[in-house]
Short mmCIF file of C-alpha atoms in Angstrom, two decimals:
data_model
loop_
_atom_site.label_atom_id
_atom_site.label_comp_id
_atom_site.label_asym_id
_atom_site.label_seq_id
_atom_site.Cartn_x
_atom_site.Cartn_y
_atom_site.Cartn_z
CA UNK H 1 60.07 84.60 2.61
CA UNK H 2 62.17 86.24 5.31
CA UNK H 3 62.11 90.07 5.06
CA UNK H 4 65.20 91.50 3.33
CA UNK H 5 67.78 92.54 5.94
CA UNK H 6 66.06 90.63 8.72
CA UNK H 7 68.59 88.63 10.70
CA UNK H 8 68.51 86.53 13.80
CA UNK H 9 70.91 88.08 16.32
CA UNK H 10 73.13 85.02 16.68
CA UNK H 11 76.20 86.17 18.60
CA UNK H 12 74.95 89.76 18.81
CA UNK H 13 74.53 91.04 22.37
CA UNK H 14 74.75 94.75 21.66
CA UNK H 15 71.37 96.47 21.37
CA UNK H 16 72.58 99.24 19.05
CA UNK H 17 74.17 96.76 16.63
CA UNK H 18 71.07 94.58 16.74
CA UNK H 19 68.80 97.49 15.82
CA UNK H 20 71.16 98.86 13.16
CA UNK H 21 71.27 95.44 11.48
CA UNK H 22 67.48 95.13 11.59
CA UNK H 23 67.73 91.93 13.62
CA UNK H 24 64.80 90.17 15.26
CA UNK H 25 64.17 91.76 18.65
CA UNK H 26 61.57 90.55 21.13
CA UNK H 27 60.35 93.78 22.66
CA UNK H 28 61.16 93.87 26.39
CA UNK H 29 61.22 97.65 26.66
CA UNK H 30 57.95 97.96 28.57
CA UNK H 31 59.50 95.88 31.36
CA UNK H 32 62.72 97.90 31.08
CA UNK H 33 60.77 101.16 31.44
CA UNK H 34 59.03 99.78 34.55
CA UNK H 35 62.38 98.65 35.94
CA UNK H 36 63.89 102.09 35.45
CA UNK H 37 60.99 103.95 37.08
CA UNK H 38 59.90 101.68 39.92
CA UNK H 39 63.21 101.19 41.70
CA UNK H 40 66.85 102.11 41.58
CA UNK H 41 69.15 99.19 42.49
CA UNK H 42 68.61 95.67 41.20
CA UNK H 43 70.15 92.21 40.94
CA UNK H 44 69.05 89.67 38.32
CA UNK H 45 70.15 86.06 38.05
CA UNK H 46 69.58 84.07 34.85
CA UNK H 47 71.35 81.11 33.18
CA UNK H 48 74.07 81.66 30.61
CA UNK H 49 73.05 82.75 27.10
CA UNK H 50 69.63 83.81 28.29
CA UNK H 51 69.80 87.44 27.18
CA UNK H 52 71.31 89.12 30.25
CA UNK H 53 73.99 90.93 28.24
CA UNK H 54 71.47 92.16 25.66
CA UNK H 55 69.28 93.41 28.51
CA UNK H 56 72.22 95.32 30.01
CA UNK H 57 73.09 96.76 26.59
CA UNK H 58 69.47 97.87 26.09
CA UNK H 59 69.53 99.60 29.48
CA UNK H 60 72.76 101.32 28.46
CA UNK H 61 71.23 102.63 25.21
CA UNK H 62 68.13 103.79 27.08
CA UNK H 63 70.03 105.68 29.77
CA UNK H 64 72.32 107.21 27.14
CA UNK H 65 69.19 108.73 25.61
CA UNK H 66 69.47 106.99 22.23
CA UNK H 67 65.84 107.51 21.32
CA UNK H 68 66.36 106.62 17.64
CA UNK H 69 67.12 103.00 18.54
CA UNK H 70 63.70 102.48 20.15
CA UNK H 71 61.50 103.34 17.19
CA UNK H 72 58.49 101.04 16.95
CA UNK H 73 59.07 99.62 20.44
CA UNK H 74 56.99 100.09 23.58
CA UNK H 75 59.60 102.45 24.98
CA UNK H 76 58.91 104.96 22.21
CA UNK H 77 55.38 105.62 23.50
CA UNK H 78 56.24 105.26 27.20
CA UNK H 79 59.22 107.60 27.51
CA UNK H 80 58.60 111.33 27.12
CA UNK H 81 61.86 112.64 28.60
CA UNK H 82 64.92 111.16 26.91
CA UNK H 83 67.63 112.20 29.37
CA UNK H 84 71.23 111.13 28.70
CA UNK H 85 73.05 109.98 31.83
CA UNK H 86 76.73 109.06 32.25
CA UNK H 87 76.84 105.25 32.06
CA UNK H 88 79.56 103.03 33.54
CA UNK H 89 79.20 99.58 31.95
CA UNK H 90 81.26 96.70 33.36
CA UNK H 91 81.26 93.31 31.59
CA UNK H 92 83.15 90.63 33.50
CA UNK H 93 82.68 88.04 30.75
CA UNK H 94 85.36 89.58 28.52
CA UNK H 95 88.13 87.25 29.71
CA UNK H 96 88.82 84.06 31.63
CA UNK H 97 90.08 84.32 35.19
CA UNK H 98 92.87 81.85 35.86
CA UNK H 99 94.93 84.17 38.06
CA UNK H 100 94.41 87.36 40.05
CA UNK H 101 96.07 89.57 37.42
CA UNK H 102 93.30 88.68 34.95
CA UNK H 103 90.80 90.46 37.19
CA UNK H 104 92.99 93.40 38.20
CA UNK H 105 93.89 93.93 34.55
CA UNK H 106 90.24 94.05 33.51
CA UNK H 107 89.30 96.43 36.32
CA UNK H 108 92.17 98.73 35.37
CA UNK H 109 91.02 98.81 31.74
CA UNK H 110 87.49 99.80 32.76
CA UNK H 111 88.74 102.50 35.14
CA UNK H 112 91.23 103.99 32.67
CA UNK H 113 88.56 104.18 30.00
CA UNK H 114 86.27 106.17 32.31
CA UNK H 115 89.15 108.32 33.60
CA UNK H 116 89.82 109.45 30.02
CA UNK H 117 86.28 110.84 30.02
CA UNK H 118 86.04 112.26 33.52
CA UNK H 119 89.64 112.70 34.68
CA UNK H 120 91.63 111.28 37.58
CA UNK H 121 92.97 112.52 40.88
CA UNK H 122 96.50 111.18 41.44
CA UNK H 123 95.64 110.62 45.10
CA UNK H 124 93.26 107.85 44.00
CA UNK H 125 95.30 104.65 43.91
CA UNK H 126 93.03 101.70 44.79
CA UNK H 127 90.24 100.43 42.56
CA UNK H 128 87.65 101.57 45.10
CA UNK H 129 89.13 105.08 45.30
CA UNK H 130 89.32 105.38 41.53
CA UNK H 131 85.72 104.21 41.01
CA UNK H 132 84.50 106.62 43.69
CA UNK H 133 86.36 109.50 42.06
CA UNK H 134 84.97 108.67 38.61
CA UNK H 135 81.36 108.61 39.86
CA UNK H 136 81.73 111.89 41.76
CA UNK H 137 83.36 113.69 38.81
CA UNK H 138 80.90 112.28 36.26
CA UNK H 139 77.98 113.59 38.35
CA UNK H 140 79.63 116.97 38.85
CA UNK H 141 80.66 117.44 35.21
CA UNK H 142 77.37 116.36 33.61
CA UNK H 143 74.96 117.50 36.30
CA UNK H 144 73.31 114.11 36.10
CA UNK H 145 73.47 111.08 38.35
CA UNK H 146 75.47 108.09 37.16
CA UNK H 147 74.15 104.76 35.87
CA UNK H 148 76.23 101.69 36.79
CA UNK H 149 75.62 98.45 34.86
CA UNK H 150 77.55 95.34 35.90
CA UNK H 151 77.13 92.28 33.69
CA UNK H 152 78.14 88.72 34.68
CA UNK H 153 79.59 89.88 38.01
CA UNK H 154 80.26 86.26 39.05
CA UNK H 155 82.29 85.22 35.99
CA UNK H 156 85.61 85.42 37.92
CA UNK H 157 84.18 83.34 40.75
CA UNK H 158 82.71 80.66 38.50
CA UNK H 159 85.96 80.38 36.55
CA UNK H 160 87.86 79.74 39.80
CA UNK H 161 85.35 77.32 41.31
CA UNK H 162 87.91 74.51 41.57
CA UNK H 163 90.65 76.71 43.10
CA UNK H 164 89.55 77.91 46.55
CA UNK H 165 92.64 80.09 47.13
CA UNK H 166 92.29 81.91 43.81
CA UNK H 167 88.56 82.28 44.31
CA UNK H 168 89.14 83.93 47.69
CA UNK H 169 91.60 86.38 46.11
CA UNK H 170 89.20 87.20 43.28
CA UNK H 171 86.30 87.55 45.70
CA UNK H 172 88.23 90.06 47.80
CA UNK H 173 89.16 92.11 44.74
CA UNK H 174 85.57 92.17 43.45
CA UNK H 175 84.37 93.21 46.90
CA UNK H 176 86.84 96.11 47.00
CA UNK H 177 85.74 97.31 43.58
CA UNK H 178 82.03 97.28 44.49
CA UNK H 179 82.47 98.72 47.99
CA UNK H 180 81.86 102.45 47.12
CA UNK H 181 78.49 101.84 45.44
CA UNK H 182 76.27 101.84 48.51
CA UNK H 183 77.79 104.97 50.05
CA UNK H 184 77.43 106.89 46.76
CA UNK H 185 73.70 106.27 46.42
CA UNK H 186 72.87 109.97 46.04
CA UNK H 187 75.14 110.11 43.00
CA UNK H 188 73.58 107.09 41.29
CA UNK H 189 70.50 107.16 39.07
CA UNK H 190 70.42 103.40 38.52
CA UNK H 191 72.41 100.31 39.53
CA UNK H 192 71.89 96.96 37.81
CA UNK H 193 73.92 93.78 38.42
CA UNK H 194 73.52 90.47 36.59
CA UNK H 195 75.00 87.03 37.09
CA UNK H 196 74.26 83.34 36.97
CA UNK H 197 74.49 82.77 40.71
CA UNK H 198 73.99 84.76 43.87
CA UNK H 199 77.09 84.22 45.95
CA UNK H 200 75.41 84.77 49.30
CA UNK H 201 78.60 85.03 51.29
CA UNK H 202 80.15 87.63 48.97
CA UNK H 203 79.85 90.87 50.91
CA UNK H 204 78.50 92.75 47.87
CA UNK H 205 75.09 91.43 48.85
CA UNK H 206 75.46 92.41 52.49
CA UNK H 207 77.10 95.77 51.87
CA UNK H 208 74.71 96.56 49.01
CA UNK H 209 71.67 95.70 51.10
CA UNK H 210 69.63 98.16 49.06
CA UNK H 211 69.80 95.83 46.04
CA UNK H 212 66.40 94.43 45.07
CA UNK H 213 66.74 90.85 43.86
CA UNK H 214 64.19 90.54 41.04
CA UNK H 215 65.33 87.06 39.96
CA UNK H 216 62.21 85.31 41.30
CA UNK H 217 59.61 88.09 41.03
CA UNK H 218 56.58 87.39 38.82
CA UNK H 219 56.60 90.99 37.63
CA UNK H 220 59.98 90.65 35.90
CA UNK H 221 60.05 86.90 35.24
CA UNK H 222 59.85 87.39 31.46
CA UNK H 223 62.45 90.16 31.18
CA UNK H 224 64.87 87.61 29.66
CA UNK H 225 63.87 84.74 27.40
CA UNK H 226 60.90 84.41 25.04
CA UNK H 227 57.39 83.75 26.29
CA UNK H 228 54.95 81.47 24.48
CA UNK H 229 52.80 84.48 23.59
CA UNK H 230 55.80 86.27 22.10
CA UNK H 231 56.74 83.15 20.16
CA UNK H 232 53.28 82.59 18.69
CA UNK H 233 52.76 86.25 17.74
CA UNK H 234 56.09 87.92 16.96
CA UNK H 235 57.76 84.79 15.55
CA UNK H 236 54.83 83.07 13.86
CA UNK H 237 56.25 83.42 10.30
CA UNK H 238 59.46 81.76 11.49
CA UNK H 239 57.53 78.81 12.93
CA UNK H 240 55.81 78.40 9.58
CA UNK H 241 59.13 78.39 7.70
CA UNK H 242 60.63 75.93 10.18
CA UNK H 243 57.63 73.63 9.78
CA UNK H 244 57.86 73.76 5.98
CA UNK H 245 61.59 73.00 5.99
CA UNK H 246 61.10 69.96 8.25
CA UNK H 247 57.99 68.58 6.60
CA UNK H 248 55.75 69.34 9.56
CA UNK H 249 52.47 71.08 10.14
CA UNK H 250 52.47 74.38 12.02
CA UNK H 251 51.05 72.67 15.13
CA UNK H 252 53.67 69.92 14.97
CA UNK H 253 56.45 72.51 14.79
CA UNK H 254 55.01 74.34 17.81
CA UNK H 255 54.91 71.07 19.76
CA UNK H 256 58.47 70.27 18.69
CA UNK H 257 59.74 73.69 19.82
CA UNK H 258 57.87 73.42 23.11
CA UNK H 259 59.30 69.99 23.91
CA UNK H 260 62.88 71.00 23.15
CA UNK H 261 63.20 74.62 24.25
CA UNK H 262 60.27 75.63 26.48
CA UNK H 263 59.62 74.95 30.14
CA UNK H 264 61.61 77.54 32.08
CA UNK H 265 59.92 79.21 35.05
CA UNK H 266 61.70 81.74 37.24
CA UNK H 267 58.99 82.57 39.78
CA UNK H 268 55.90 81.14 41.45
CA UNK H 269 53.49 82.22 38.72
CA UNK H 270 55.86 82.66 35.80
CA UNK H 271 54.54 82.10 32.31
CA UNK H 272 56.32 79.54 30.12
CA UNK H 273 59.71 80.84 28.99
CA UNK H 274 61.61 79.49 25.97
CA UNK H 275 65.39 79.45 25.84
CA UNK H 276 66.09 82.41 23.50
CA UNK H 277 69.50 81.16 22.33
CA UNK H 278 68.19 77.76 21.25
CA UNK H 279 64.97 79.12 19.79
CA UNK H 280 66.61 81.74 17.58
CA UNK H 281 69.32 79.30 16.49
CA UNK H 282 66.62 76.78 15.51
CA UNK H 283 64.89 79.43 13.37
CA UNK H 284 68.19 80.52 11.83
CA UNK H 285 69.34 76.97 11.02
CA UNK H 286 65.79 75.77 10.23
CA UNK H 287 66.43 72.61 12.23
CA UNK H 288 66.11 71.24 15.77
CA UNK H 289 69.36 70.72 17.64
CA UNK H 290 70.68 71.04 21.18
CA UNK H 291 72.05 74.54 20.59
CA UNK H 292 72.25 75.84 24.17
CA UNK H 293 73.76 72.71 25.61
CA UNK H 294 76.36 72.36 22.86
CA UNK H 295 77.91 75.73 23.79
CA UNK H 296 79.52 74.27 26.90
CA UNK H 297 79.69 71.00 28.82
CA UNK H 298 78.90 71.59 32.51
CA UNK H 299 82.06 69.85 33.76
CA UNK H 300 82.00 71.63 37.12
CA UNK H 301 78.38 70.53 37.68
CA UNK H 302 79.18 66.92 36.89
CA UNK H 303 82.09 67.08 39.35
CA UNK H 304 79.76 68.48 42.02
CA UNK H 305 77.15 65.76 41.43
CA UNK H 306 79.80 63.05 41.72
CA UNK H 307 81.52 64.65 44.73
CA UNK H 308 78.28 65.02 46.68
CA UNK H 309 77.09 61.51 45.63
CA UNK H 310 73.88 63.10 44.37
CA UNK H 311 71.28 60.68 43.01
CA UNK H 312 70.91 61.96 39.45
CA UNK H 313 67.76 59.86 39.02
CA UNK H 314 65.94 62.41 41.19
CA UNK H 315 66.57 65.25 38.71
CA UNK H 316 63.26 64.49 37.00
CA UNK H 317 61.46 65.94 40.00
CA UNK H 318 62.62 67.15 43.41
CA UNK H 319 61.60 69.79 45.92
CA UNK H 320 63.38 72.83 47.32
CA UNK H 321 62.58 75.65 49.71
CA UNK H 322 63.07 79.30 48.84
CA UNK H 323 66.04 79.47 51.21
CA UNK H 324 67.86 76.86 49.12
CA UNK H 325 67.82 79.12 46.05
CA UNK H 326 69.84 81.62 48.05
CA UNK H 327 72.33 79.13 49.47
CA UNK H 328 76.03 80.02 49.22
CA UNK H 329 77.77 78.40 46.28
CA UNK H 330 81.35 78.83 47.46
CA UNK H 331 81.27 75.63 49.53
CA UNK H 332 78.80 73.38 47.78
CA UNK H 333 77.25 70.58 49.79
CA UNK H 334 73.95 70.58 47.90
CA UNK H 335 74.05 70.91 44.10
CA UNK H 336 70.38 71.91 43.75
CA UNK H 337 70.93 75.72 43.90
CA UNK H 338 73.70 75.53 41.30
CA UNK H 339 71.62 73.29 39.04
CA UNK H 340 68.75 75.78 39.22
CA UNK H 341 70.86 78.92 38.81
CA UNK H 342 72.71 77.39 35.85
CA UNK H 343 69.47 76.49 34.05
CA UNK H 344 69.66 72.70 34.29
CA UNK H 345 66.66 72.63 36.61
CA UNK H 346 63.73 75.01 36.70
CA UNK H 347 60.57 75.64 38.70
CA UNK H 348 57.65 73.42 37.67
CA UNK H 349 55.23 73.92 40.57
CA UNK H 350 54.90 75.89 43.79
CA UNK H 351 53.15 74.66 46.94
CA UNK H 352 52.01 77.74 48.91
CA UNK H 353 51.00 75.67 51.96
CA UNK H 354 54.45 74.20 52.56
CA UNK H 355 56.26 76.96 50.61
CA UNK H 356 58.08 74.42 48.49
CA UNK H 357 59.07 74.47 44.84
CA UNK H 358 59.05 71.42 42.59
CA UNK H 359 62.09 71.46 40.32
CA UNK H 360 62.77 69.40 37.20
CA UNK H 361 64.51 69.56 33.84
CA UNK H 362 63.04 72.47 31.87
CA UNK H 363 62.86 70.65 28.53
CA UNK H 364 64.08 67.87 26.28
CA UNK H 365 67.24 69.71 25.21
CA UNK H 366 68.51 70.04 28.77
CA UNK H 367 67.41 66.56 29.86
CA UNK H 368 69.22 64.91 26.96
CA UNK H 369 72.29 67.16 27.11
CA UNK H 370 72.92 66.72 30.81
CA UNK H 371 72.24 62.98 30.66
CA UNK H 372 74.66 62.59 27.76
CA UNK H 373 77.30 64.51 29.73
CA UNK H 374 76.73 62.47 32.89
CA UNK H 375 76.99 58.99 31.37
CA UNK H 376 80.78 59.09 30.64
CA UNK H 377 81.40 59.88 34.31
CA UNK H 378 79.77 56.56 35.25
CA UNK H 379 80.99 54.26 32.47
CA UNK H 380 84.28 55.95 31.50
CA UNK H 381 83.43 55.81 27.83
CA UNK H 382 83.37 58.60 25.27
CA UNK H 383 79.96 60.09 24.33
CA UNK H 384 80.46 58.76 20.77
CA UNK H 385 80.86 55.19 22.04
CA UNK H 386 77.81 55.58 24.28
CA UNK H 387 75.70 56.89 21.42
CA UNK H 388 76.75 53.93 19.25
CA UNK H 389 75.56 51.47 21.89
CA UNK H 390 72.29 53.31 22.52
CA UNK H 391 71.43 53.46 18.81
CA UNK H 392 72.35 49.77 18.49
CA UNK H 393 70.10 48.85 21.44
CA UNK H 394 67.19 50.63 19.80
CA UNK H 395 67.79 49.10 16.36
CA UNK H 396 67.69 45.65 17.93
CA UNK H 397 64.38 46.48 19.61
CA UNK H 398 62.91 47.99 16.46
CA UNK H 399 63.75 44.77 14.64
CA UNK H 400 62.13 42.77 17.44
CA UNK H 401 65.44 41.17 18.39
CA UNK H 402 65.34 41.52 22.16
CA UNK H 403 67.95 38.75 22.59
CA UNK H 404 70.56 40.71 20.62
CA UNK H 405 69.68 43.86 22.55
CA UNK H 406 70.30 42.14 25.88
CA UNK H 407 73.50 40.48 24.64
CA UNK H 408 74.75 43.89 23.54
CA UNK H 409 73.76 45.34 26.92
CA UNK H 410 75.69 42.55 28.64
CA UNK H 411 78.80 43.37 26.61
CA UNK H 412 78.39 47.08 27.33
CA UNK H 413 78.43 46.60 31.11
CA UNK H 414 81.20 44.01 30.95
CA UNK H 415 83.41 46.56 29.19
CA UNK H 416 83.11 49.16 31.98
CA UNK H 417 86.52 49.44 33.73
CA UNK H 418 86.71 47.41 36.93
CA UNK H 419 87.58 50.10 39.47
CA UNK H 420 86.56 50.64 43.07
CA UNK H 421 84.00 53.34 42.50
CA UNK H 422 81.59 51.36 40.36
CA UNK H 423 80.77 48.42 42.60
CA UNK H 424 77.58 49.63 44.23
CA UNK H 425 74.05 48.75 43.21
CA UNK H 426 73.17 52.43 43.05
CA UNK H 427 75.99 53.03 40.54
CA UNK H 428 74.62 50.45 38.11
CA UNK H 429 71.03 51.50 38.65
CA UNK H 430 72.14 55.01 37.67
CA UNK H 431 73.77 53.71 34.47
CA UNK H 432 70.56 51.89 33.48
CA UNK H 433 68.63 55.08 34.19
CA UNK H 434 70.95 57.21 32.04
CA UNK H 435 70.92 54.70 29.18
CA UNK H 436 67.14 54.63 28.95
CA UNK H 437 66.94 58.40 29.34
CA UNK H 438 69.24 58.80 26.35
CA UNK H 439 67.06 56.42 24.34
CA UNK H 440 64.33 58.99 24.86
CA UNK H 441 66.10 61.20 22.35
CA UNK H 442 65.02 58.79 19.62
CA UNK H 443 61.87 57.04 20.86
CA UNK H 444 59.27 57.47 23.58
CA UNK H 445 60.67 56.10 26.87
CA UNK H 446 59.72 56.19 30.51
CA UNK H 447 62.14 55.62 33.35
CA UNK H 448 61.10 54.73 36.86
CA UNK H 449 60.59 57.84 38.97
CA UNK H 450 57.98 56.67 41.48
CA UNK H 451 56.77 53.57 43.31
CA UNK H 452 54.58 51.36 41.14
CA UNK H 453 56.40 51.85 37.84
CA UNK H 454 58.58 49.46 35.92
CA UNK H 455 62.30 50.25 35.86
CA UNK H 456 62.03 51.28 32.20
CA UNK H 457 59.50 51.27 29.37
CA UNK H 458 60.41 51.70 25.68
CA UNK H 459 57.49 52.49 23.38
CA UNK H 460 57.96 51.68 19.70
CA UNK H 461 55.58 51.85 16.76
CA UNK H 462 54.39 48.26 17.08
CA UNK H 463 55.51 47.17 20.56
CA UNK H 464 56.02 48.28 24.14
CA UNK H 465 58.97 46.82 26.08
CA UNK H 466 58.59 46.74 29.87
CA UNK H 467 61.89 46.16 31.70
CA UNK H 468 62.46 45.20 35.34
CA UNK H 469 65.97 44.65 36.74
CA UNK H 470 66.93 42.70 39.84
CA UNK H 471 70.35 43.06 41.42
CA UNK H 472 71.67 39.68 42.57
CA UNK H 473 68.18 38.27 42.26
CA UNK H 474 66.58 36.19 39.53
CA UNK H 475 64.91 37.08 36.22
CA UNK H 476 61.87 35.11 37.40
CA UNK H 477 61.53 37.51 40.36
CA UNK H 478 61.72 40.46 37.98
CA UNK H 479 59.02 39.01 35.69
CA UNK H 480 56.82 38.19 38.67
CA UNK H 481 57.04 41.82 39.80
CA UNK H 482 55.98 43.02 36.34
CA UNK H 483 53.00 40.66 36.47
CA UNK H 484 51.94 41.20 40.08
CA UNK H 485 52.16 44.97 39.90
CA UNK H 486 50.61 45.04 36.41
CA UNK H 487 53.28 47.31 34.96
CA UNK H 488 52.05 46.56 31.44
CA UNK H 489 48.43 47.49 32.13
CA UNK H 490 48.69 51.23 31.24
CA UNK H 491 49.86 50.32 27.72
CA UNK H 492 47.28 47.68 26.79
CA UNK H 493 44.86 50.25 25.39
CA UNK H 494 47.46 51.23 22.74
CA UNK H 495 46.81 47.97 20.90
CA UNK H 496 50.54 47.25 20.68
CA UNK H 497 52.37 44.06 21.51
CA UNK H 498 53.62 44.19 25.12
CA UNK H 499 56.95 42.50 25.76
CA UNK H 500 57.87 41.95 29.42
CA UNK H 501 61.58 41.56 30.17
CA UNK H 502 62.92 40.41 33.53
CA UNK H 503 66.68 40.79 33.92
CA UNK H 504 69.12 39.88 36.69
CA UNK H 505 72.23 41.98 37.28
CA UNK H 506 75.15 40.04 38.73
CA UNK H 507 77.33 42.18 41.01
CA UNK H 508 80.09 39.56 40.84
CA UNK H 509 80.54 39.80 37.08
CA UNK H 510 79.35 43.45 37.01
CA UNK H 511 77.03 42.89 34.09
CA UNK H 512 73.61 41.47 33.40
CA UNK H 513 73.29 37.73 33.90
CA UNK H 514 70.20 35.73 32.99
CA UNK H 515 66.98 37.13 31.60
CA UNK H 516 63.48 35.99 30.83
CA UNK H 517 61.13 37.36 28.17
CA UNK H 518 57.36 37.08 28.10
CA UNK H 519 55.21 38.38 25.26
#
């Protein structure tokens, strides 16, 4: 049974509230102590709902000297001198930024709140002058340097991504607000800034050149998220309850959690990191769902992928240099940095010889969620309609009715609106790819990602279907390729029936034409 009073902190990002409510807390305070004593000014990038705000709130409680909140945590034994510092905490995620006044209004609220504590000089009129005055007075009045914590600094810029004029106005205002921080270094004990992206051209990162970017450092790679060790030790009872509720063994539940929510890596030698939002929601609900992805459809990412004509089939594995992670995101010509920073891709391998990173989807939740969001952009159908077709395809296959499956597929493609942007072979190849990827939510599928593989393979309990598609070719050519390249060979040892399916796609009718089946 779950301990009385124990809660999962769903929707709770305040450390003090979390501790007062006796919520589950994965102890990150040893890393926080190291952060506070090794350096002074930091920047951390992590995807949304990955624990950045809770980290900032924990830093706030620590620097305010709230020792009672850290009982039983690593910080209790590490910290001997609980000094209370004046803390200025800015959270840019408190509103949406659709016009400049949204930002100026928020900044004014923060400044007025601090001016009630530390006073104001009437000569201070701009946001930069007011922030400078607050820091100087806070230091003078308390005798202690000031701690500045800025959470989700890029929220205004991400909200205005589609409006270049507004984004420029917001960028200028943010720059003005941050401008005093470097020159007041002697008055600051600690400066910590978080965000999803690093806007390289925003002058905060040139003016604040003393900021240490810890986003890709092994030492702090686990400061947000839940490691496998933390999962298997601190959350073991919750895995057991989840397994019992879903009729699984403990090992099966661990494998299920790993497939859906694990797989994030934020540095060259980072340990496996689980998505904390999805993991804790799964324990709270006692079921497996796409929790993180369901909190927001990445519309702006889908627009970028379409605008840049990015081949979404490559998202299963591509390479990037370290410089690409730091590329400016104001004028996006390459979506890879944004996909990584937003959490839709993550580091899977690092090649020290060529200094290249291999990127891919972190886990099943993200792969399925992004694929499901992408498909409507290519077929102009609602996700509900797409899901109906996909489930119907699979039911036909499970019943061994490949003819009905292909007839249904023919009708699906024929129903796609006949507009100018869906006439290319690549467009239809992408639709096939997305369809089979979505089938992977229900059964084991493989989709072509390298030379020497069939276009798609669907593995069922009693059969394996090997598909090859030819565009304006013949089904006989497709079957011959399956045979000559022995695409079915890897599956013969399974003892299942292997069904080879060669299909022609007719660009004139924009749907599949003839097909041939060989068992």
